[in-house]
GROMACS .gro file of C-alpha atoms in nm:
model
  381
    1MET     CA    1   9.124  10.247  10.417
    2PRO     CA    2   9.450  10.446  10.377
    3LEU     CA    3   9.450  10.719  10.115
    4ASP     CA    4   9.678  10.622   9.825
    5PRO     CA    5   9.904  10.922   9.752
    6VAL     CA    6   9.990  10.799   9.401
    7ASP     CA    7   9.625  10.775   9.303
    8LEU     CA    8   9.568  11.123   9.446
    9THR     CA    9   9.871  11.256   9.257
   10ALA     CA   10   9.737  11.109   8.933
   11ALA     CA   11   9.396  11.265   8.992
   12LEU     CA   12   9.559  11.604   9.053
   13VAL     CA   13   9.780  11.576   8.744
   14ARG     CA   14   9.466  11.520   8.536
   15CYS     CA   15   9.350  11.866   8.644
   16PRO     CA   16   9.492  12.113   8.385
   17SER     CA   17   9.580  12.376   8.643
   18VAL     CA   18   9.827  12.590   8.447
   19THR     CA   19   9.863  12.922   8.631
   20PRO     CA   20   9.620  13.098   8.681
   21GLU     CA   21   9.366  12.821   8.606
   22GLU     CA   22   9.237  12.618   8.901
   23GLY     CA   23   9.161  12.324   8.672
   24GLY     CA   24   8.963  12.136   8.938
   25ALA     CA   25   9.267  12.059   9.155
   26LEU     CA   26   9.162  12.260   9.461
   27ARG     CA   27   8.804  12.135   9.431
   28LEU     CA   28   8.936  11.779   9.442
   29LEU     CA   29   9.147  11.851   9.749
   30GLU     CA   30   8.860  12.029   9.922
   31GLU     CA   31   8.632  11.729   9.866
   32THR     CA   32   8.900  11.486   9.988
   33LEU     CA   33   8.982  11.684  10.301
   34ALA     CA   34   8.621  11.766  10.387
   35ALA     CA   35   8.532  11.397  10.369
   36ALA     CA   36   8.809  11.332  10.625
   37GLY     CA   37   8.668  11.587  10.870
   38PHE     CA   38   8.872  11.896  10.778
   39ASP     CA   39   8.703  12.236  10.789
   40CYS     CA   40   8.772  12.381  10.445
   41THR     CA   41   8.759  12.742  10.329
   42ARG     CA   42   8.834  12.884   9.988
   43VAL     CA   43   9.045  13.197  10.030
   44ASP     CA   44   9.040  13.318   9.669
   45ARG     CA   45   9.164  13.673   9.608
   46ASN     CA   46   9.161  13.873   9.285
   47GLY     CA   47   9.078  13.562   9.088
   48THR     CA   48   9.356  13.353   9.244
   49PRO     CA   49   9.231  13.020   9.383
   50ASN     CA   50   9.345  12.924   9.735
   51LEU     CA   51   9.241  12.663   9.990
   52PHE     CA   52   9.268  12.658  10.370
   53ALA     CA   53   9.183  12.338  10.559
   54ARG     CA   54   9.205  12.264  10.932
   55TRP     CA   55   9.146  11.950  11.133
   56GLY     CA   56   9.110  12.011  11.506
   57ALA     CA   57   9.026  12.314  11.715
   58ARG     CA   58   9.138  12.661  11.618
   59ASN     CA   59   9.268  12.717  11.971
   60ALA     CA   60   9.455  12.384  11.983
   61ARG     CA   61   9.773  12.386  12.189
   62ARG     CA   62   9.983  12.269  11.894
   63VAL     CA   63   9.917  12.331  11.525
   64PHE     CA   64  10.122  12.167  11.252
   65GLY     CA   65  10.103  12.317  10.903
   66PHE     CA   66  10.169  12.208  10.546
   67ASN     CA   67  10.190  12.443  10.249
   68GLY     CA   68  10.197  12.370   9.879
   69HIS     CA   69  10.061  12.460   9.537
   70THR     CA   70   9.865  12.288   9.263
   71ASP     CA   71   9.929  12.533   8.978
   72VAL     CA   72  10.184  12.427   8.719
   73VAL     CA   73  10.397  12.588   8.448
   74PRO     CA   74  10.288  12.566   8.081
   75VAL     CA   75  10.353  12.237   7.901
   76GLY     CA   76  10.518  12.390   7.594
   77ASP     CA   77  10.450  12.196   7.275
   78PRO     CA   78  10.230  11.897   7.373
   79THR     CA   79  10.362  11.700   7.076
   80ASP     CA   80  10.706  11.695   7.239
   81TRP     CA   81  10.567  11.481   7.521
   82THR     CA   82  10.584  11.102   7.506
   83HIS     CA   83  10.246  11.091   7.681
   84PRO     CA   84   9.983  11.370   7.695
   85PRO     CA   85  10.093  11.610   7.971
   86PHE     CA   86   9.770  11.583   8.172
   87SER     CA   87   9.708  11.211   8.119
   88ALA     CA   88   9.888  11.101   8.440
   89HIS     CA   89  10.027  10.807   8.246
   90ARG     CA   90  10.176  10.535   8.468
   91GLU     CA   91  10.444  10.306   8.338
   92GLU     CA   92  10.716  10.090   8.497
   93GLY     CA   93  10.687  10.257   8.836
   94TRP     CA   94  10.678  10.614   8.702
   95LEU     CA   95  10.392  10.865   8.691
   96TYR     CA   96  10.414  11.112   8.403
   97GLY     CA   97  10.257  11.455   8.367
   98ARG     CA   98  10.293  11.827   8.420
   99GLY     CA   99  10.306  11.887   8.795
  100ALA     CA  100  10.393  11.527   8.877
  101THR     CA  101  10.712  11.649   9.046
  102ASP     CA  102  10.639  12.018   9.109
  103MET     CA  103  10.442  11.969   9.320
  104LYS     CA  104  10.118  11.776   9.301
  105SER     CA  105  10.293  11.468   9.436
  106GLY     CA  106  10.411  11.660   9.742
  107VAL     CA  107  10.062  11.794   9.804
  108ALA     CA  108   9.914  11.446   9.763
  109ALA     CA  109  10.169  11.300  10.005
  110PHE     CA  110  10.101  11.546  10.287
  111VAL     CA  111   9.724  11.535  10.235
  112ALA     CA  112   9.730  11.154  10.246
  113ALA     CA  113   9.952  11.153  10.556
  114ALA     CA  114   9.725  11.399  10.737
  115VAL     CA  115   9.403  11.220  10.638
  116ASP     CA  116   9.534  10.884  10.756
  117LEU     CA  117   9.664  11.021  11.086
  118VAL     CA  118   9.338  11.187  11.188
  119ALA     CA  119   9.146  10.872  11.095
  120GLU     CA  120   9.373  10.620  11.264
  121ALA     CA  121   9.531  10.810  11.554
  122PRO     CA  122   9.364  11.149  11.604
  123PRO     CA  123   9.625  11.382  11.754
  124GLU     CA  124   9.589  11.619  12.045
  125GLY     CA  125   9.623  11.931  11.838
  126ALA     CA  126   9.539  12.062  11.493
  127ILE     CA  127   9.664  12.017  11.140
  128VAL     CA  128   9.643  12.303  10.891
  129ILE     CA  129   9.683  12.255  10.517
  130THR     CA  130   9.723  12.558  10.289
  131VAL     CA  131   9.734  12.518   9.911
  132THR     CA  132   9.754  12.794   9.653
  133GLY     CA  133   9.695  12.806   9.280
  134ASP     CA  134   9.946  13.085   9.220
  135GLU     CA  135  10.296  12.980   9.321
  136GLU     CA  136  10.426  12.956   8.965
  137GLY     CA  137  10.276  13.297   8.881
  138PRO     CA  138  10.312  13.642   9.038
  139GLY     CA  139  10.242  13.504   9.387
  140ARG     CA  140  10.081  13.824   9.515
  141ASP     CA  141   9.741  13.669   9.585
  142GLY     CA  142   9.840  13.313   9.666
  143THR     CA  143  10.003  13.207   9.991
  144ILE     CA  144  10.021  13.574  10.092
  145ALA     CA  145   9.641  13.593  10.066
  146ILE     CA  146   9.600  13.282  10.279
  147LEU     CA  147   9.833  13.418  10.547
  148ASP     CA  148   9.652  13.753  10.542
  149TRP     CA  149   9.321  13.574  10.590
  150MET     CA  150   9.465  13.363  10.871
  151ALA     CA  151   9.580  13.675  11.054
  152GLU     CA  152   9.238  13.835  11.014
  153THR     CA  153   9.048  13.527  11.139
  154GLY     CA  154   9.282  13.414  11.417
  155GLU     CA  155   9.404  13.100  11.245
  156ARG     CA  156   9.765  12.996  11.297
  157MET     CA  157  10.040  12.743  11.237
  158ASP     CA  158  10.309  12.685  11.498
  159VAL     CA  159  10.545  12.522  11.248
  160CYS     CA  160  10.515  12.449  10.877
  161ILE     CA  161  10.659  12.228  10.605
  162VAL     CA  162  10.647  12.349  10.247
  163GLY     CA  163  10.631  12.036  10.033
  164GLU     CA  164  10.840  12.160   9.740
  165PRO     CA  165  11.077  11.910   9.578
  166THR     CA  166  11.403  11.964   9.767
  167CYS     CA  167  11.614  11.653   9.707
  168PRO     CA  168  11.880  11.668   9.433
  169GLU     CA  169  11.939  11.295   9.381
  170VAL     CA  170  11.735  11.060   9.601
  171ILE     CA  171  11.443  11.113   9.835
  172GLY     CA  172  11.549  11.220  10.179
  173ASP     CA  173  11.890  11.366  10.093
  174MET     CA  174  11.815  11.737  10.153
  175ILE     CA  175  11.603  11.976  10.361
  176LYS     CA  176  11.584  12.346  10.277
  177ILE     CA  177  11.614  12.556  10.594
  178GLY     CA  178  11.622  12.888  10.411
  179ARG     CA  179  11.653  13.053  10.073
  180ARG     CA  180  11.855  13.328   9.917
  181GLY     CA  181  11.675  13.650   9.837
  182SER     CA  182  11.590  13.733   9.479
  183MET     CA  183  11.550  14.064   9.299
  184THR     CA  184  11.552  14.199   8.945
  185ALA     CA  185  11.658  14.545   8.830
  186GLN     CA  186  11.601  14.713   8.494
  187PHE     CA  187  11.815  14.998   8.364
  188GLU     CA  188  11.738  15.233   8.076
  189VAL     CA  189  12.044  15.418   7.949
  190THR     CA  190  11.970  15.723   7.734
  191GLY     CA  191  12.214  15.907   7.511
  192LYS     CA  192  12.161  16.088   7.180
  193GLN     CA  193  12.092  15.926   6.847
  194GLY     CA  194  12.320  16.009   6.557
  195HIS     CA  195  12.518  15.890   6.256
  196SER     CA  196  12.796  15.649   6.343
  197ALA     CA  197  13.037  15.849   6.125
  198TYR     CA  198  12.983  16.164   6.333
  199LEU     CA  199  13.051  16.059   6.691
  200HIS     CA  200  13.085  16.416   6.814
  201LYS     CA  201  12.720  16.481   6.729
  202ALA     CA  202  12.585  16.181   6.917
  203LEU     CA  203  12.608  16.024   7.262
  204ASN     CA  204  12.626  15.647   7.242
  205PRO     CA  205  12.455  15.468   7.534
  206MET     CA  206  12.617  15.134   7.447
  207PRO     CA  207  12.958  15.196   7.612
  208ALA     CA  208  12.776  15.317   7.923
  209VAL     CA  209  12.562  15.007   7.951
  210ALA     CA  210  12.867  14.789   7.885
  211LEU     CA  211  13.058  14.965   8.162
  212LEU     CA  212  12.767  14.928   8.403
  213ALA     CA  213  12.727  14.561   8.314
  214HIS     CA  214  13.097  14.501   8.375
  215ARG     CA  215  13.103  14.676   8.711
  216LEU     CA  216  12.791  14.500   8.841
  217SER     CA  217  12.882  14.152   8.720
  218THR     CA  218  13.243  14.164   8.844
  219HIS     CA  219  13.166  14.314   9.185
  220VAL     CA  220  13.207  14.070   9.474
  221LEU     CA  221  12.915  14.128   9.708
  222ASP     CA  222  13.039  13.882   9.971
  223GLU     CA  223  13.212  13.548  10.024
  224GLY     CA  224  12.908  13.366  10.159
  225THR     CA  225  12.810  13.279  10.515
  226SER     CA  226  12.794  12.967  10.727
  227HIS     CA  227  12.457  12.870  10.575
  228PHE     CA  228  12.456  13.057  10.242
  229ASP     CA  229  12.656  13.059   9.920
  230PRO     CA  230  12.803  13.391   9.800
  231SER     CA  231  12.555  13.643   9.660
  232THR     CA  232  12.550  13.677   9.281
  233VAL     CA  233  12.469  13.937   9.015
  234SER     CA  234  12.378  13.815   8.666
  235VAL     CA  235  12.327  14.032   8.360
  236THR     CA  236  12.040  13.853   8.188
  237THR     CA  237  11.967  14.074   7.885
  238ILE     CA  238  12.078  14.389   7.704
  239ASP     CA  239  11.824  14.514   7.450
  240THR     CA  240  11.872  14.796   7.201
  241GLY     CA  241  11.656  14.702   6.902
  242ASN     CA  242  11.886  14.881   6.659
  243THR     CA  243  11.869  14.724   6.313
  244ALA     CA  244  12.093  14.981   6.141
  245SER     CA  245  12.469  14.942   6.157
  246ASN     CA  246  12.535  15.310   6.083
  247VAL     CA  247  12.307  15.460   6.349
  248ILE     CA  248  12.405  15.525   6.709
  249PRO     CA  249  12.096  15.440   6.914
  250ALA     CA  250  11.929  15.682   7.150
  251ARG     CA  251  11.880  15.431   7.431
  252THR     CA  252  11.939  15.076   7.544
  253ARG     CA  253  11.803  14.865   7.826
  254MET     CA  254  11.960  14.609   8.055
  255THR     CA  255  11.819  14.365   8.312
  256VAL     CA  256  12.011  14.208   8.598
  257ASN     CA  257  11.904  13.942   8.847
  258LEU     CA  258  12.050  13.914   9.197
  259ARG     CA  259  12.043  13.619   9.436
  260PHE     CA  260  12.159  13.730   9.779
  261ASN     CA  261  12.221  13.590  10.124
  262ASP     CA  262  12.130  13.725  10.465
  263LEU     CA  263  12.416  13.978  10.465
  264HIS     CA  264  12.199  14.194  10.240
  265SER     CA  265  11.844  14.314  10.195
  266GLY     CA  266  11.651  14.415   9.888
  267ALA     CA  267  11.667  14.777  10.005
  268SER     CA  268  12.044  14.780  10.059
  269LEU     CA  269  12.108  14.623   9.720
  270THR     CA  270  11.871  14.866   9.550
  271ASP     CA  271  12.072  15.152   9.698
  272TRP     CA  272  12.396  14.997   9.574
  273LEU     CA  273  12.260  14.947   9.222
  274ARG     CA  274  12.137  15.306   9.205
  275ALA     CA  275  12.474  15.436   9.323
  276GLU     CA  276  12.658  15.236   9.056
  277ALA     CA  277  12.417  15.355   8.786
  278ASP     CA  278  12.456  15.719   8.894
  279ARG     CA  279  12.833  15.682   8.892
  280VAL     CA  280  12.836  15.547   8.534
  281ALA     CA  281  12.589  15.815   8.421
  282THR     CA  282  12.817  16.087   8.558
  283GLU     CA  283  13.127  15.936   8.394
  284THR     CA  284  12.964  15.890   8.052
  285GLY     CA  285  12.726  16.184   8.034
  286THR     CA  286  12.426  15.957   7.980
  287ARG     CA  287  12.104  15.940   8.178
  288ILE     CA  288  12.028  15.611   8.353
  289ALA     CA  289  11.687  15.532   8.498
  290MET     CA  290  11.642  15.225   8.718
  291THR     CA  291  11.354  15.022   8.857
  292ALA     CA  292  11.389  14.728   9.095
  293GLN     CA  293  11.157  14.455   9.214
  294VAL     CA  294  11.234  14.232   9.513
  295SER     CA  295  11.057  13.896   9.484
  296GLY     CA  296  11.183  13.768   9.819
  297GLU     CA  297  11.424  13.849  10.099
  298ALA     CA  298  11.684  13.601  10.219
  299PHE     CA  299  11.571  13.403  10.521
  300LEU     CA  300  11.696  13.125  10.745
  301THR     CA  301  11.524  12.894  10.991
  302PRO     CA  302  11.826  12.816  11.212
  303PRO     CA  303  11.889  12.445  11.272
  304GLY     CA  304  11.679  12.348  11.571
  305ALA     CA  305  11.368  12.161  11.677
  306LEU     CA  306  11.187  12.170  11.340
  307SER     CA  307  11.482  12.062  11.124
  308ALA     CA  308  11.571  11.797  11.382
  309LEU     CA  309  11.214  11.663  11.374
  310VAL     CA  310  11.212  11.636  10.995
  311SER     CA  311  11.566  11.494  10.982
  312ALA     CA  312  11.487  11.223  11.237
  313ALA     CA  313  11.170  11.114  11.058
  314ASP     CA  314  11.350  11.115  10.724
  315GLU     CA  315  11.636  10.903  10.857
  316ALA     CA  316  11.397  10.661  11.025
  317GLU     CA  317  11.211  10.600  10.698
  318THR     CA  318  11.493  10.618  10.441
  319GLY     CA  319  11.812  10.553  10.638
  320ARG     CA  320  11.951  10.883  10.511
  321ARG     CA  321  12.054  11.183  10.717
  322PRO     CA  322  11.958  11.485  10.507
  323VAL     CA  323  12.181  11.782  10.434
  324LEU     CA  324  12.048  12.115  10.559
  325SER     CA  325  12.067  12.355  10.265
  326THR     CA  326  11.969  12.703  10.143
  327THR     CA  327  12.045  12.645   9.773
  328GLY     CA  328  11.809  12.688   9.482
  329GLY     CA  329  11.555  12.947   9.382
  330THR     CA  330  11.262  13.091   9.574
  331SER     CA  331  10.946  12.930   9.707
  332ASP     CA  332  10.643  13.029   9.912
  333ALA     CA  333  10.844  12.952  10.224
  334ARG     CA  334  10.964  13.312  10.189
  335PHE     CA  335  10.613  13.420  10.285
  336VAL     CA  336  10.543  13.154  10.548
  337ARG     CA  337  10.862  13.238  10.738
  338ALA     CA  338  10.701  13.562  10.859
  339HIS     CA  339  10.421  13.356  11.020
  340CYS     CA  340  10.607  13.066  11.184
  341PRO     CA  341  10.924  12.854  11.162
  342VAL     CA  342  10.931  12.681  10.823
  343VAL     CA  343  11.141  12.429  10.633
  344GLU     CA  344  11.098  12.279  10.288
  345PHE     CA  345  11.105  11.905  10.234
  346GLY     CA  346  10.979  11.700   9.942
  347LEU     CA  347  11.068  11.478   9.649
  348VAL     CA  348  11.357  11.472   9.403
  349GLY     CA  349  11.328  11.783   9.189
  350HIS     CA  350  11.555  11.747   8.888
  351ARG     CA  351  11.271  11.661   8.645
  352MET     CA  352  11.042  11.950   8.736
  353HIS     CA  353  10.931  12.184   8.455
  354GLU     CA  354  11.075  11.946   8.194
  355VAL     CA  355  10.904  11.783   7.898
  356ASP     CA  356  10.797  11.436   8.017
  357GLU     CA  357  10.802  11.554   8.380
  358ARG     CA  358  10.770  11.241   8.593
  359VAL     CA  359  10.807  11.104   8.943
  360ARG     CA  360  10.881  10.763   9.089
  361GLU     CA  361  10.565  10.621   9.242
  362GLN     CA  362  10.763  10.465   9.527
  363ASP     CA  363  10.905  10.807   9.615
  364ILE     CA  364  10.552  10.938   9.666
  365HIS     CA  365  10.473  10.649   9.902
  366ASP     CA  366  10.801  10.710  10.087
  367LEU     CA  367  10.729  11.082  10.121
  368LYS     CA  368  10.385  11.011  10.264
  369ALA     CA  369  10.546  10.778  10.519
  370ILE     CA  370  10.797  11.046  10.620
  371TYR     CA  371  10.525  11.309  10.656
  372ARG     CA  372  10.312  11.068  10.860
  373ARG     CA  373  10.602  11.000  11.096
  374ILE     CA  374  10.675  11.373  11.128
  375LEU     CA  375  10.315  11.436  11.231
  376ALA     CA  376  10.309  11.148  11.478
  377ASP     CA  377  10.640  11.249  11.635
  378TYR     CA  378  10.539  11.615  11.654
  379PHE     CA  379  10.216  11.549  11.840
  380ALA     CA  380  10.375  11.279  12.056
  381GLY     CA  381  10.637  11.533  12.162
   0.00000   0.00000   0.00000
């Protein structure tokens, strides 16, 4: 009997898997996949829950992979929800609950598609499913840990779909073939505290941080590329903590976030930020310390066989030809791309992380059908 992806989504939503809690979600998937003949291995690292599952031989000629996550963001105030956030309430064709959109429905759809295919038309090849419980968190011991384990044990994927919600309006309207890079930098500007009436005895760090903020936020990094929007720099906070109006503070802190295309790297942008900070420090006489963290480099899977495969299956099932895009934030595709060609394709994402997060049940069925066709066409080819 075919595996119902909506029922599986509901069962996953009932698992309270707020990062870093596993909540029973990976145990449920392991039981489901093992019953269908998948070899399952937990690849937990440093307390982070992860699951690897393979159907078919390790040395198969062709290996198709899916990647996703079952951890979810916090629910906020549960009383703001129309229905309890982990109740998986179903009403008028909608399924409600935290993770219903991002991305337990996507995981349920590709698991159901894979389980049905191996039961009804076993392919000549292998299917690998990787699911982490730490995509919404730091991400250091999630998909990265699975990929590290795969490299150590000789497991592989030849191509991979990350099942994140990618469609802005209706299912099938967009495939992500890459993502901008993301990094955050913190600056601490130090001057000399003093009385605001005696400027000559103090060194105010506030004009320096304002100057640095202006130069960074108004600088044009690039005009974009054929597949990417222009890179951006956003000042996200300036914190001084000064509660006295007649005191010049000793120091202030600023944070900026950058989203960048493939014209740049985290290293090149770090060098640029340090140079700008040093320049302002020299001009103002302050001291500016900087730290930077790169959460992901820009990457692109050029339009080709994988995007064509997904596009054709999508169009066959929905009648829509999807747009190939690199918009949005980051996902675990930034890690998978170092292992094999990867694209992201999933449900409509505009309700993710919201109060009353919900997904159309029919969309889940449609996504399963698209994934099933992708698998069939891949192994047929």
